[in-house]
């Protein structure tokens, strides 16, 4: 979603802001803008619908003009993507500039009040309302200073926000605030950076403050960083963190797209997820987050997994894993539905939230609800110190490294790896997974990165060829059974997200209850058919498709005969125990989606309308 970059220091603010916005492009956006405070303390603003390149085209002359400024990439919520609705927005008197990520839910009421007071609005945005509310407080109380007016205004709004604000009469001062949307402050030597995440400033400093919920900060070279609570202005001691992020991790490293890089990183990312946790020689899984609360899990009425999108698909596989090996009942819910359906939650429930970004607003809101009802909350997040990671009682990071491509790939397989570790660990503890089977499963899990490597090298070229045949296709079906039913859902989601081809995933047996009506010679069907896992049943499903002339792309184990003989395209993956097959089978499906999208000329890393972290409900 929207990205924010701010800077004050000795470097050219234009370069820092523009390069920073490029780093945040992965979040998804439809317009971009910049404001600089020039040497006469006057604002220079440029903004446009479109990409950062479009902004550069209209703003080049601002280069070298200022050492303080801020920029924004907007993902439209209130008002269509347009030049007018792009950020920054200025107050009516032109003295205050704001960039904002999030939604001001009561903007309409405030807008009505301000309109009655004579304020006018150039855009349809909630953000322009906020900046004028700040002016309103300054006009009303000439004795209060700029940060105080920002605080007053923030106390009047509800919703979610991360904001950065400049005032022409307060040269060199940046005021930032956060509630629900992330904001990091990079601490350099005689310079400060502000950004939605640390990627815009990682090459300049390794020290950062992650602003906490409900906090604001006033930042200037003279006074440093002054953090206060928004509600009562209490002073907060900044907690400076050392960044582990490296520049290399957020660059493409020779790959054409981040998505392809991230697909190829999976042998390493899955290995990193297990590092220090899976100790095969000692026959143990070390997971402090689980172990410290193992009785809570063991005695849970049930485990409720809440997540969205790809993370929800991982949750479905988690259900299969935990029920099979730990024999604890599991329910999986879309966070957005869970939150609004008055669910029954007790203090005997354990809620697992899965989120790559750790910032997804729906998941966050559902978690807060479960917490209020007394459930024990466990987080599986990729982004360290993210909002969800912070509000959970315990958790496990996936350690997949930064995922920049909007379509989740390596985070998904890392989530599956964590869920597998949790299931085996609980199973061993509960006595529902015997020692011999445990030992054999963990040895196999340890070798999964190798299996992924094999899949990447044996299928990469073949999938490029196959993909060429589907560039003009408009529909796809993905089928799988058992553990591979959610893998089919995930394969379909990947394709639709980046290629804009309509794709649906189904449990293979459900085909006869409806989707079979769609099958004819123009319908490609991706079917995941590993040896272990209802293979005979899948063979029957394939026969049914064949009889209706559907085009079959089969993902099968090496040496497979029955399904392969009927399929139009055969993609071979190594044989594994059923519980590991979604990890291995997902890799060719990611490649298939990727290459079909590339051949269709789609913007793979920043698909239209999508955002990497969905911070609005
Ligand atoms: O950051 P999260 O895992 O909470 O994000 C959830 C979904 O928004 C996300 O998985 C989305 O579906 C991705 N674009 C999938 O590729």
Coordinates of C-alpha atoms and ligand atoms in Angstrom, one line a residue:
X1 CA 0.0 0.0 0.0
X2 CA 1.1 3.6 0.1
X3 CA 4.7 4.3 0.7
X4 CA 6.3 7.2 2.6
X5 CA 9.8 8.6 2.4
X6 CA 11.1 11.6 4.3
X7 CA 14.6 13.1 4.7
X8 CA 16.4 15.8 6.5
X9 CA 20.2 16.1 6.5
X10 CA 23.1 17.2 4.2
X11 CA 22.4 15.1 1.1
X12 CA 20.2 16.0 -1.9
X13 CA 16.7 15.3 -0.5
X14 CA 15.4 14.9 -4.1
X15 CA 17.6 11.9 -4.7
X16 CA 17.0 10.3 -1.4
X17 CA 13.2 10.7 -1.7
X18 CA 13.0 9.5 -5.3
X19 CA 15.3 6.5 -4.8
X20 CA 13.5 5.7 -1.6
X21 CA 10.1 5.7 -3.4
X22 CA 11.6 3.3 -6.0
X23 CA 12.5 0.9 -3.1
X24 CA 8.9 1.1 -1.9
X25 CA 7.4 0.5 -5.3
X26 CA 6.9 -3.2 -4.4
X27 CA 4.2 -2.1 -1.9
X28 CA 1.9 -1.4 -4.8
X29 CA 0.7 2.1 -5.9
X30 CA -0.9 4.1 -8.6
X31 CA 0.5 7.6 -8.2
X32 CA 3.5 9.4 -6.7
X33 CA 4.5 12.8 -5.4
X34 CA 7.2 14.8 -3.7
X35 CA 7.5 18.0 -1.7
X36 CA 10.8 19.7 -0.9
X37 CA 11.4 22.7 1.4
X38 CA 13.8 24.9 -0.6
X39 CA 16.4 27.3 0.8
X40 CA 13.8 30.0 1.1
X41 CA 11.7 27.6 3.2
X42 CA 9.1 27.4 0.5
X43 CA 7.5 24.2 -0.7
X44 CA 8.2 22.8 -4.2
X45 CA 5.6 20.2 -5.0
X46 CA 5.2 17.8 -7.9
X47 CA 2.8 14.9 -8.1
X48 CA 1.2 12.7 -10.7
X49 CA -0.9 9.7 -11.4
X50 CA 1.4 6.9 -12.6
X51 CA 4.8 5.5 -11.6
X52 CA 7.9 7.0 -10.0
X53 CA 9.4 7.3 -13.5
X54 CA 6.5 9.6 -14.4
X55 CA 7.1 11.7 -11.3
X56 CA 10.8 12.0 -12.2
X57 CA 9.8 13.2 -15.7
X58 CA 7.9 16.2 -14.3
X59 CA 10.2 16.9 -11.3
X60 CA 13.8 16.7 -12.5
X61 CA 14.4 20.4 -12.0
X62 CA 13.9 19.9 -8.2
X63 CA 17.2 17.9 -8.1
X64 CA 19.8 19.6 -5.9
X65 CA 17.3 22.2 -4.5
X66 CA 16.8 21.0 -0.9
X67 CA 18.1 19.0 2.0
X68 CA 14.7 18.3 3.4
X69 CA 11.6 16.8 1.8
X70 CA 9.3 13.9 1.6
X71 CA 7.6 11.8 -1.0
X72 CA 4.7 9.3 -1.4
X73 CA 3.5 6.5 -3.5
X74 CA -0.3 6.3 -3.3
X75 CA -2.6 3.3 -3.5
X76 CA -6.0 4.8 -4.0
X77 CA -8.7 4.4 -1.3
X78 CA -10.6 7.7 -1.2
X79 CA -10.8 9.0 -4.8
X80 CA -9.6 7.6 -8.1
X81 CA -5.9 7.6 -9.0
X82 CA -5.3 11.1 -10.4
X83 CA -2.9 14.0 -10.2
X84 CA -5.2 15.8 -7.8
X85 CA -5.7 12.9 -5.4
X86 CA -1.9 12.2 -5.3
X87 CA 0.0 13.1 -2.2
X88 CA 1.5 15.4 -0.9
X89 CA -1.5 17.5 0.0
X90 CA -1.3 21.1 1.2
X91 CA -3.4 22.9 3.7
X92 CA -5.6 25.8 2.5
X93 CA -3.0 28.4 3.5
X94 CA -0.4 26.4 1.6
X95 CA 1.9 26.2 4.6
X96 CA 1.5 22.6 5.7
X97 CA 2.2 19.6 3.6
X98 CA 1.3 16.0 4.4
X99 CA 1.8 12.5 3.1
X100 CA -0.3 9.7 4.5
X101 CA -0.7 6.0 4.5
X102 CA -4.0 4.5 5.8
X103 CA -7.6 5.6 6.0
X104 CA -9.1 8.3 8.1
X105 CA -12.5 6.7 8.8
X106 CA -14.3 9.9 10.1
X107 CA -12.9 12.1 7.4
X108 CA -16.4 12.9 6.1
X109 CA -17.6 14.4 9.5
X110 CA -14.4 16.4 9.8
X111 CA -14.7 17.6 6.2
X112 CA -18.2 18.8 6.8
X113 CA -17.1 20.7 9.9
X114 CA -14.1 22.3 8.0
X115 CA -16.3 23.2 5.0
X116 CA -18.6 25.0 7.4
X117 CA -15.6 26.9 8.7
X118 CA -14.7 28.0 5.1
X119 CA -12.1 25.4 4.1
X120 CA -12.1 24.2 0.5
X121 CA -10.8 20.9 -0.9
X122 CA -9.0 20.2 -4.1
X123 CA -9.1 16.4 -3.9
X124 CA -11.5 13.6 -2.8
X125 CA -9.0 12.3 -0.3
X126 CA -9.3 11.8 3.5
X127 CA -5.7 13.0 3.7
X128 CA -6.5 16.6 2.6
X129 CA -9.0 16.7 5.4
X130 CA -6.3 15.8 7.9
X131 CA -3.9 18.5 6.8
X132 CA -6.6 21.1 6.9
X133 CA -7.5 20.0 10.4
X134 CA -4.0 20.7 11.4
X135 CA -4.2 24.2 9.9
X136 CA -7.6 24.6 11.7
X137 CA -6.0 23.9 15.1
X138 CA -3.2 26.3 14.4
X139 CA -5.6 29.1 13.3
X140 CA -7.8 28.5 16.3
X141 CA -5.0 28.5 18.8
X142 CA -2.2 30.8 17.5
X143 CA -0.2 30.0 20.7
X144 CA 0.3 26.3 19.9
X145 CA 3.2 25.1 17.9
X146 CA 3.1 22.9 14.8
X147 CA 3.8 19.5 16.5
X148 CA 1.0 20.3 19.0
X149 CA -1.4 21.0 16.2
X150 CA -0.6 17.7 14.6
X151 CA -1.2 16.0 17.9
X152 CA -4.5 17.7 18.4
X153 CA -5.6 16.7 14.9
X154 CA -4.5 13.1 15.3
X155 CA -6.6 13.0 18.5
X156 CA -9.7 13.9 16.5
X157 CA -9.3 11.2 13.8
X158 CA -9.9 7.5 13.9
X159 CA -8.8 4.9 11.4
X160 CA -5.3 4.0 10.4
X161 CA -2.4 6.2 9.5
X162 CA 1.2 6.7 9.1
X163 CA 1.9 10.4 8.3
X164 CA 4.7 12.8 7.7
X165 CA 4.1 16.5 7.9
X166 CA 6.1 19.6 7.0
X167 CA 5.3 23.3 7.8
X168 CA 6.9 26.2 6.0
X169 CA 7.1 28.3 9.2
X170 CA 9.0 25.4 11.0
X171 CA 11.9 24.9 8.6
X172 CA 13.9 21.8 9.1
X173 CA 11.2 20.1 11.1
X174 CA 9.4 16.8 10.2
X175 CA 6.5 15.6 12.3
X176 CA 5.5 12.0 12.0
X177 CA 2.8 9.8 13.6
X178 CA 1.6 6.3 13.4
X179 CA -1.5 4.3 14.2
X180 CA -2.0 1.0 12.4
X181 CA 0.4 1.7 9.5
X182 CA 4.2 1.2 9.9
X183 CA 6.8 3.9 10.0
X184 CA 10.5 3.7 10.6
X185 CA 13.0 6.5 11.4
X186 CA 16.6 5.9 10.2
X187 CA 19.2 7.6 12.4
X188 CA 22.2 8.7 10.3
X189 CA 25.2 10.9 11.1
X190 CA 23.7 14.4 10.9
X191 CA 20.8 13.1 8.9
X192 CA 17.4 11.4 9.5
X193 CA 15.3 9.3 7.2
X194 CA 11.7 8.4 7.4
X195 CA 10.1 5.5 5.5
X196 CA 7.4 2.9 5.6
X197 CA 10.1 0.3 6.0
X198 CA 13.9 0.4 6.3
X199 CA 14.6 -0.3 2.6
X200 CA 14.9 3.3 1.4
X201 CA 17.7 4.1 3.9
X202 CA 19.5 0.8 4.5
X203 CA 22.6 1.9 2.6
X204 CA 23.0 5.0 4.8
X205 CA 22.4 3.7 8.3
X206 CA 21.9 0.5 10.2
X207 CA 20.2 2.3 13.1
X208 CA 16.4 2.8 13.2
X209 CA 13.5 3.5 15.4
X210 CA 10.3 1.8 14.6
X211 CA 7.6 4.2 15.7
X212 CA 5.1 2.4 18.0
X213 CA 1.3 2.5 17.7
X214 CA -0.1 5.7 18.9
X215 CA 3.2 7.5 19.0
X216 CA 4.4 10.6 17.1
X217 CA 7.8 12.2 16.7
X218 CA 9.2 15.6 15.9
X219 CA 12.5 15.3 14.0
X220 CA 15.0 18.0 13.3
X221 CA 18.8 18.2 13.0
X222 CA 19.0 20.6 15.9
X223 CA 16.7 18.7 18.4
X224 CA 17.1 15.1 17.2
X225 CA 14.1 12.8 17.6
X226 CA 11.5 13.7 20.2
X227 CA 8.9 10.9 20.6
X228 CA 5.6 11.5 22.4
X229 CA 2.3 9.6 22.8
X230 CA -0.4 11.1 20.7
X231 CA -3.1 10.8 23.3
X232 CA -1.4 12.6 26.2
X233 CA 1.9 13.9 25.0
X234 CA 4.0 11.8 27.4
X235 CA 7.7 11.6 26.4
X236 CA 9.0 8.3 25.2
X237 CA 12.6 7.2 25.2
X238 CA 13.5 6.1 21.7
X239 CA 14.4 2.4 21.3
X240 CA 17.1 2.3 18.6
X241 CA 17.4 -1.0 16.8
X242 CA 20.2 -2.4 14.7
X243 CA 19.0 -3.3 11.2
X244 CA 19.8 -6.7 9.9
X245 CA 18.6 -5.8 6.4
X246 CA 21.3 -5.6 3.7
X247 CA 21.2 -3.8 0.3
X248 CA 21.9 -7.1 -1.5
X249 CA 18.7 -8.5 0.0
X250 CA 16.6 -5.8 -1.5
X251 CA 18.2 -5.8 -5.0
X252 CA 17.4 -8.1 -7.9
X253 CA 20.8 -9.7 -8.0
X254 CA 20.8 -10.3 -11.8
X255 CA 17.3 -11.6 -12.0
X256 CA 14.8 -9.9 -14.3
X257 CA 12.2 -9.7 -11.5
X258 CA 12.2 -9.9 -7.7
X259 CA 9.6 -12.7 -8.1
X260 CA 12.0 -14.9 -10.0
X261 CA 14.8 -14.2 -7.6
X262 CA 12.5 -15.1 -4.7
X263 CA 11.4 -18.3 -6.4
X264 CA 15.0 -19.3 -6.8
X265 CA 15.9 -18.3 -3.3
X266 CA 13.6 -21.0 -1.9
X267 CA 16.2 -23.7 -1.2
X268 CA 18.0 -21.2 0.9
X269 CA 14.9 -19.5 2.5
X270 CA 13.4 -22.9 3.5
X271 CA 16.7 -23.9 4.9
X272 CA 17.0 -20.5 6.8
X273 CA 13.5 -21.1 8.3
X274 CA 14.7 -24.4 9.7
X275 CA 18.2 -23.2 10.8
X276 CA 18.7 -23.6 14.5
X277 CA 15.3 -25.2 14.9
X278 CA 15.6 -28.5 13.2
X279 CA 18.4 -30.5 14.7
X280 CA 18.2 -33.8 12.9
X281 CA 21.3 -35.4 14.6
X282 CA 19.9 -34.7 18.0
X283 CA 16.4 -35.7 16.9
X284 CA 14.8 -32.5 18.2
X285 CA 12.9 -29.5 17.0
X286 CA 13.8 -26.4 19.0
X287 CA 11.1 -23.8 18.9
X288 CA 11.1 -21.7 22.1
X289 CA 7.9 -20.0 21.1
X290 CA 6.1 -23.3 21.0
X291 CA 8.0 -25.0 23.8
X292 CA 7.4 -22.3 26.3
X293 CA 3.6 -22.6 25.8
X294 CA 3.4 -26.2 24.8
X295 CA 0.8 -27.1 27.4
X296 CA -1.3 -24.2 26.2
X297 CA -1.3 -25.8 22.7
X298 CA -1.8 -29.3 24.0
X299 CA -4.8 -28.4 26.1
X300 CA -6.3 -26.0 23.6
X301 CA -9.9 -26.6 22.7
X302 CA -8.9 -25.9 19.2
X303 CA -6.4 -23.9 17.2
X304 CA -7.8 -21.2 15.0
X305 CA -5.6 -20.1 12.1
X306 CA -6.4 -16.6 10.8
X307 CA -4.8 -15.1 7.7
X308 CA -5.5 -13.6 4.3
X309 CA -4.5 -14.6 0.7
X310 CA -1.5 -16.8 0.4
X311 CA -1.0 -16.9 4.1
X312 CA -4.5 -18.3 4.4
X313 CA -3.6 -21.0 1.9
X314 CA -0.6 -21.8 4.1
X315 CA -3.0 -21.9 7.1
X316 CA -5.2 -24.6 5.3
X317 CA -2.1 -26.8 4.9
X318 CA -1.3 -26.1 8.5
X319 CA -4.7 -27.5 9.4
X320 CA -3.9 -30.8 7.6
X321 CA -0.5 -30.9 9.3
X322 CA -1.5 -30.1 12.8
X323 CA -4.6 -32.3 12.8
X324 CA -2.7 -35.2 11.2
X325 CA 0.4 -35.1 13.5
X326 CA -0.7 -33.4 16.7
X327 CA -4.3 -34.4 16.7
X328 CA -5.5 -30.9 17.8
X329 CA -8.6 -29.6 16.1
X330 CA -7.9 -26.8 13.8
X331 CA -10.1 -24.2 12.1
X332 CA -8.9 -21.9 9.4
X333 CA -10.6 -18.5 8.8
X334 CA -10.2 -15.5 6.6
X335 CA -9.2 -12.8 9.0
X336 CA -11.8 -10.4 7.5
X337 CA -14.7 -12.9 8.0
X338 CA -13.6 -14.0 11.5
X339 CA -13.6 -10.5 12.7
X340 CA -17.1 -9.6 11.6
X341 CA -19.1 -12.8 12.3
X342 CA -19.2 -12.7 16.1
X343 CA -17.0 -15.9 16.5
X344 CA -17.0 -18.0 19.7
X345 CA -13.6 -17.6 21.2
X346 CA -12.6 -18.6 24.7
X347 CA -9.4 -18.5 26.7
X348 CA -8.9 -22.2 25.9
X349 CA -8.4 -21.4 22.3
X350 CA -5.1 -20.8 20.6
X351 CA -5.1 -18.4 17.6
X352 CA -2.3 -18.6 15.1
X353 CA -2.0 -15.6 12.8
X354 CA 0.0 -16.0 9.6
X355 CA 1.2 -13.0 7.8
X356 CA 4.2 -12.3 5.6
X357 CA 4.2 -8.6 6.2
X358 CA 2.9 -8.7 9.7
X359 CA 0.9 -5.5 8.8
X360 CA -2.2 -6.9 7.2
X361 CA -5.1 -4.8 8.7
X362 CA -7.7 -7.6 8.5
X363 CA -5.4 -10.0 10.3
X364 CA -4.4 -7.4 12.9
X365 CA -8.0 -6.6 13.7
X366 CA -9.0 -10.2 14.0
X367 CA -6.1 -10.8 16.3
X368 CA -7.1 -7.9 18.5
X369 CA -10.5 -9.4 18.8
X370 CA -9.2 -12.8 19.7
X371 CA -6.9 -11.3 22.3
X372 CA -9.7 -9.3 23.9
X373 CA -11.6 -12.6 24.3
X374 CA -8.6 -14.2 26.1
X375 CA -7.3 -16.5 23.5
X376 CA -3.6 -17.2 23.4
X377 CA -2.1 -15.6 20.3
X378 CA 0.7 -17.0 18.2
X379 CA 2.2 -15.2 15.2
X380 CA 4.0 -16.6 12.1
X381 CA 5.4 -13.5 10.4
X382 CA 8.2 -12.8 8.0
X383 CA 8.9 -9.2 8.8
X384 CA 10.7 -8.9 12.1
X385 CA 9.2 -6.4 14.6
X386 CA 6.1 -6.0 12.4
X387 CA 2.8 -4.9 14.1
X388 CA 1.4 -8.5 14.2
X389 CA 4.7 -9.9 15.6
X390 CA 4.5 -7.3 18.3
X391 CA 1.0 -7.9 19.6
X392 CA 1.2 -11.7 19.7
X393 CA 1.9 -13.6 22.9
X394 CA 4.6 -15.7 21.2
X395 CA 5.6 -16.6 17.7
X396 CA 8.0 -17.8 15.1
X397 CA 9.6 -15.7 12.4
X398 CA 9.8 -17.4 9.0
X399 CA 13.2 -15.8 8.3
X400 CA 12.7 -16.0 4.5
X401 CA 14.4 -12.7 4.0
X402 CA 12.7 -9.6 2.5
X403 CA 10.0 -10.6 0.0
X404 CA 9.7 -7.7 -2.5
X405 CA 7.6 -9.2 -5.3
X406 CA 3.9 -8.6 -4.6
X407 CA 3.1 -12.2 -5.4
X408 CA 4.2 -14.2 -2.4
X409 CA 6.5 -17.2 -3.1
X410 CA 9.3 -17.8 -0.7
X411 CA 7.3 -16.5 2.2
X412 CA 4.6 -19.2 1.5
X413 CA 7.0 -22.1 1.5
X414 CA 8.6 -20.7 4.6
X415 CA 5.2 -20.5 6.3
X416 CA 4.6 -24.2 5.3
X417 CA 8.0 -25.1 6.8
X418 CA 7.2 -23.4 10.1
X419 CA 3.8 -25.0 10.3
X420 CA 5.4 -28.4 9.6
X421 CA 7.9 -27.9 12.4
X422 CA 5.0 -26.9 14.7
X423 CA 2.9 -29.9 13.8
X424 CA 5.9 -32.3 14.3
X425 CA 6.9 -30.7 17.6
X426 CA 3.4 -30.7 19.0
X427 CA 2.9 -34.3 17.7
X428 CA 6.0 -35.5 19.4
X429 CA 5.1 -33.8 22.7
X430 CA 1.5 -35.0 22.6
X431 CA 2.6 -38.5 21.8
X432 CA 0.5 -38.6 18.6
X433 CA 3.6 -38.8 16.4
X434 CA 5.7 -41.8 17.3
X435 CA 9.5 -41.4 17.6
X436 CA 10.4 -43.5 14.6
X437 CA 8.0 -41.6 12.3
X438 CA 9.2 -38.3 13.8
X439 CA 12.8 -39.2 13.1
X440 CA 12.1 -40.2 9.6
X441 CA 9.9 -37.1 8.9
X442 CA 12.5 -34.7 10.2
X443 CA 15.2 -36.3 8.2
X444 CA 13.0 -35.9 5.1
X445 CA 12.2 -32.3 6.0
X446 CA 15.9 -31.5 6.4
X447 CA 16.4 -32.5 2.8
X448 CA 13.5 -30.5 1.4
X449 CA 15.7 -27.6 0.3
X450 CA 17.6 -30.1 -1.9
X451 CA 14.3 -31.3 -3.4
X452 CA 13.3 -27.7 -4.2
X453 CA 16.7 -27.2 -5.9
X454 CA 16.1 -30.3 -8.0
X455 CA 12.7 -29.0 -9.0
X456 CA 14.1 -25.6 -10.0
X457 CA 16.8 -27.1 -12.1
X458 CA 14.8 -29.8 -13.8
X459 CA 11.6 -27.8 -14.5
X460 CA 12.8 -24.2 -15.2
X461 CA 13.4 -24.5 -18.9
X462 CA 10.5 -26.8 -19.5
X463 CA 8.0 -24.5 -17.8
X464 CA 9.2 -21.6 -19.9
X465 CA 8.3 -23.6 -23.0
X466 CA 4.9 -24.7 -21.6
X467 CA 4.0 -21.2 -20.6
X468 CA 4.3 -20.0 -24.2
X469 CA 1.3 -22.1 -25.1
X470 CA -0.9 -20.3 -22.6
X471 CA -0.2 -16.7 -23.3
X472 CA -3.7 -16.2 -24.9
X473 CA -5.6 -18.3 -22.4
X474 CA -8.4 -16.7 -20.5
X475 CA -9.3 -19.3 -17.9
X476 CA -7.5 -22.0 -15.9
X477 CA -8.5 -24.6 -13.4
X478 CA -6.2 -25.9 -10.7
X479 CA -7.0 -29.2 -8.9
X480 CA -5.5 -31.1 -6.0
X481 CA -6.5 -33.4 -3.2
X482 CA -5.7 -33.5 0.5
X483 CA -2.6 -31.4 1.2
X484 CA -2.5 -30.3 -2.4
X485 CA -5.9 -28.9 -2.5
X486 CA -4.6 -25.6 -0.8
X487 CA -1.6 -25.9 -3.1
X488 CA -4.0 -25.8 -6.1
X489 CA -5.7 -22.7 -4.6
X490 CA -2.3 -21.1 -4.2
X491 CA -1.3 -21.9 -7.8
X492 CA -4.5 -20.3 -9.1
X493 CA -4.0 -17.2 -6.9
X494 CA -0.4 -16.8 -8.2
X495 CA -1.6 -17.0 -11.8
X496 CA -4.5 -14.5 -11.5
X497 CA -2.5 -12.0 -9.4
X498 CA 0.3 -11.5 -11.9
X499 CA -1.1 -12.6 -15.3
X500 CA -4.7 -11.4 -14.9
X501 CA -5.9 -14.7 -16.2
X502 CA -9.0 -16.0 -14.4
X503 CA -8.0 -19.1 -12.5
X504 CA -9.8 -21.1 -9.9
X505 CA -8.6 -23.8 -7.5
X506 CA -10.7 -26.7 -6.4
X507 CA -10.4 -29.9 -4.5
X508 CA -10.2 -32.4 -7.4
X509 CA -13.2 -34.3 -6.2
X510 CA -15.4 -31.2 -6.2
X511 CA -14.9 -30.9 -9.9
X512 CA -17.9 -33.1 -10.6
X513 CA -20.1 -30.9 -8.5
X514 CA -19.9 -27.9 -10.8
X515 CA -16.6 -26.9 -12.4
X516 CA -16.7 -29.9 -14.7
X517 CA -19.2 -27.9 -16.8
X518 CA -16.4 -25.6 -17.8
X519 CA -14.2 -28.2 -19.2
X520 CA -13.7 -28.4 -23.0
X521 CA -10.7 -28.3 -25.3
X522 CA -10.0 -24.7 -24.5
X523 CA -9.7 -25.2 -20.7
X524 CA -6.3 -25.9 -19.3
X525 CA -6.4 -27.8 -16.0
X526 CA -3.3 -27.9 -13.7
X527 CA -3.6 -31.1 -11.7
X528 CA -1.3 -31.9 -8.8
X529 CA -1.0 -35.6 -8.6
X530 CA 1.9 -36.9 -6.5
X531 CA 2.1 -40.7 -5.8
X532 CA 1.3 -40.3 -2.1
X533 CA -2.0 -38.8 -1.5
X534 CA -5.2 -40.2 -3.1
X535 CA -3.4 -41.0 -6.3
X536 CA -6.0 -43.5 -7.6
X537 CA -8.8 -41.0 -7.0
X538 CA -6.8 -38.3 -8.9
X539 CA -6.3 -40.8 -11.8
X540 CA -10.1 -41.0 -12.0
X541 CA -10.4 -37.2 -12.0
X542 CA -7.9 -37.0 -14.8
X543 CA -9.9 -39.5 -16.8
X544 CA -13.0 -37.4 -16.4
X545 CA -11.1 -34.4 -17.7
X546 CA -9.6 -36.3 -20.6
X547 CA -13.1 -37.5 -21.6
X548 CA -14.1 -33.9 -21.9
X549 CA -10.9 -32.9 -23.9
X550 CA -9.6 -30.6 -21.2
X551 CA -5.9 -29.7 -21.6
X552 CA -4.0 -31.4 -18.7
X553 CA -0.9 -30.0 -17.2
X554 CA 0.1 -32.6 -14.6
X555 CA 2.5 -32.2 -11.7
X556 CA 3.5 -35.7 -10.9
X557 CA 6.3 -37.6 -9.3
X558 CA 9.3 -38.8 -11.3
X559 CA 8.5 -42.0 -13.1
X560 CA 4.8 -41.6 -13.0
X561 CA 2.9 -43.5 -15.7
X562 CA -0.9 -43.4 -15.3
X563 CA -1.5 -39.7 -15.1
X564 CA 1.4 -38.8 -17.4
X565 CA 0.0 -41.0 -20.2
X566 CA -3.2 -38.9 -20.2
X567 CA -1.6 -35.5 -19.6
X568 CA -0.8 -33.0 -22.4
X569 CA 2.1 -31.6 -20.3
X570 CA 4.0 -33.4 -17.6
X571 CA 6.0 -31.6 -14.9
X572 CA 8.0 -34.0 -12.7
X573 CA 8.8 -33.3 -9.1
X574 CA 10.6 -35.7 -6.6
X575 CA 8.5 -38.0 -4.5
X576 CA 8.1 -37.0 -0.9
X577 CA 5.9 -37.9 2.0
X578 CA 2.5 -36.4 1.4
X579 CA 2.8 -33.6 4.0
X580 CA 5.8 -32.1 2.1
X581 CA 4.4 -32.3 -1.3
X582 CA 2.7 -28.8 -1.3
X583 CA 6.1 -27.2 -0.6
X584 CA 7.7 -29.0 -3.6
X585 CA 4.7 -28.8 -5.9
X586 CA 4.2 -25.1 -5.4
X587 CA 7.5 -24.3 -7.0
X588 CA 6.6 -25.3 -10.6
X589 CA 3.2 -23.6 -10.1
X590 CA 5.0 -20.4 -9.2
X591 CA 7.3 -20.7 -12.3
X592 CA 4.3 -21.4 -14.5
X593 CA 2.4 -18.3 -13.2
X594 CA 5.6 -16.2 -13.5
X595 CA 6.4 -17.1 -17.1
X596 CA 2.8 -16.9 -18.4
X597 CA 2.7 -13.4 -16.9
X598 CA 6.1 -12.4 -18.3
X599 CA 5.1 -13.6 -21.8
X600 CA 1.9 -11.6 -21.5
X601 CA 4.0 -8.5 -20.8
X602 CA 2.6 -8.0 -17.4
X603 CA 4.3 -6.1 -14.6
X604 CA 5.1 -9.1 -12.6
X605 CA 6.6 -7.5 -9.5
X606 CA 3.9 -4.8 -9.2
X607 CA 0.7 -6.2 -10.6
X608 CA -2.1 -3.8 -11.1
X609 CA -4.4 -2.9 -8.1
X610 CA -2.4 -5.1 -5.7
X611 CA -0.4 -4.0 -2.7
X612 CA 2.3 -6.0 -0.9
X613 CA 1.1 -5.2 2.6
X614 CA -2.7 -4.5 2.8
X615 CA -2.9 -2.0 5.6
X616 CA -6.5 -1.1 5.0
X617 CA -9.5 -3.2 5.8
Ligands
LIG1 O1 1.4 -10.0 4.5 P1 0.3 -11.1 4.6 O2 0.8 -12.4 4.5 O3 -0.6 -10.9 5.7 O4 -0.6 -10.8 3.3 C1 -1.8 -11.5 3.0 C2 -2.2 -11.3 1.6 O5 -2.5 -10.0 1.3 C3 -1.1 -11.8 0.6 O6 -0.8 -13.1 0.9 C4 -1.6 -11.7 -0.8 O7 -2.6 -12.6 -1.1 C5 -0.4 -11.8 -1.8 N1 -0.4 -10.9 -2.8 C6 -0.3 -13.2 -2.3 O8 0.6 -13.4 -3.3

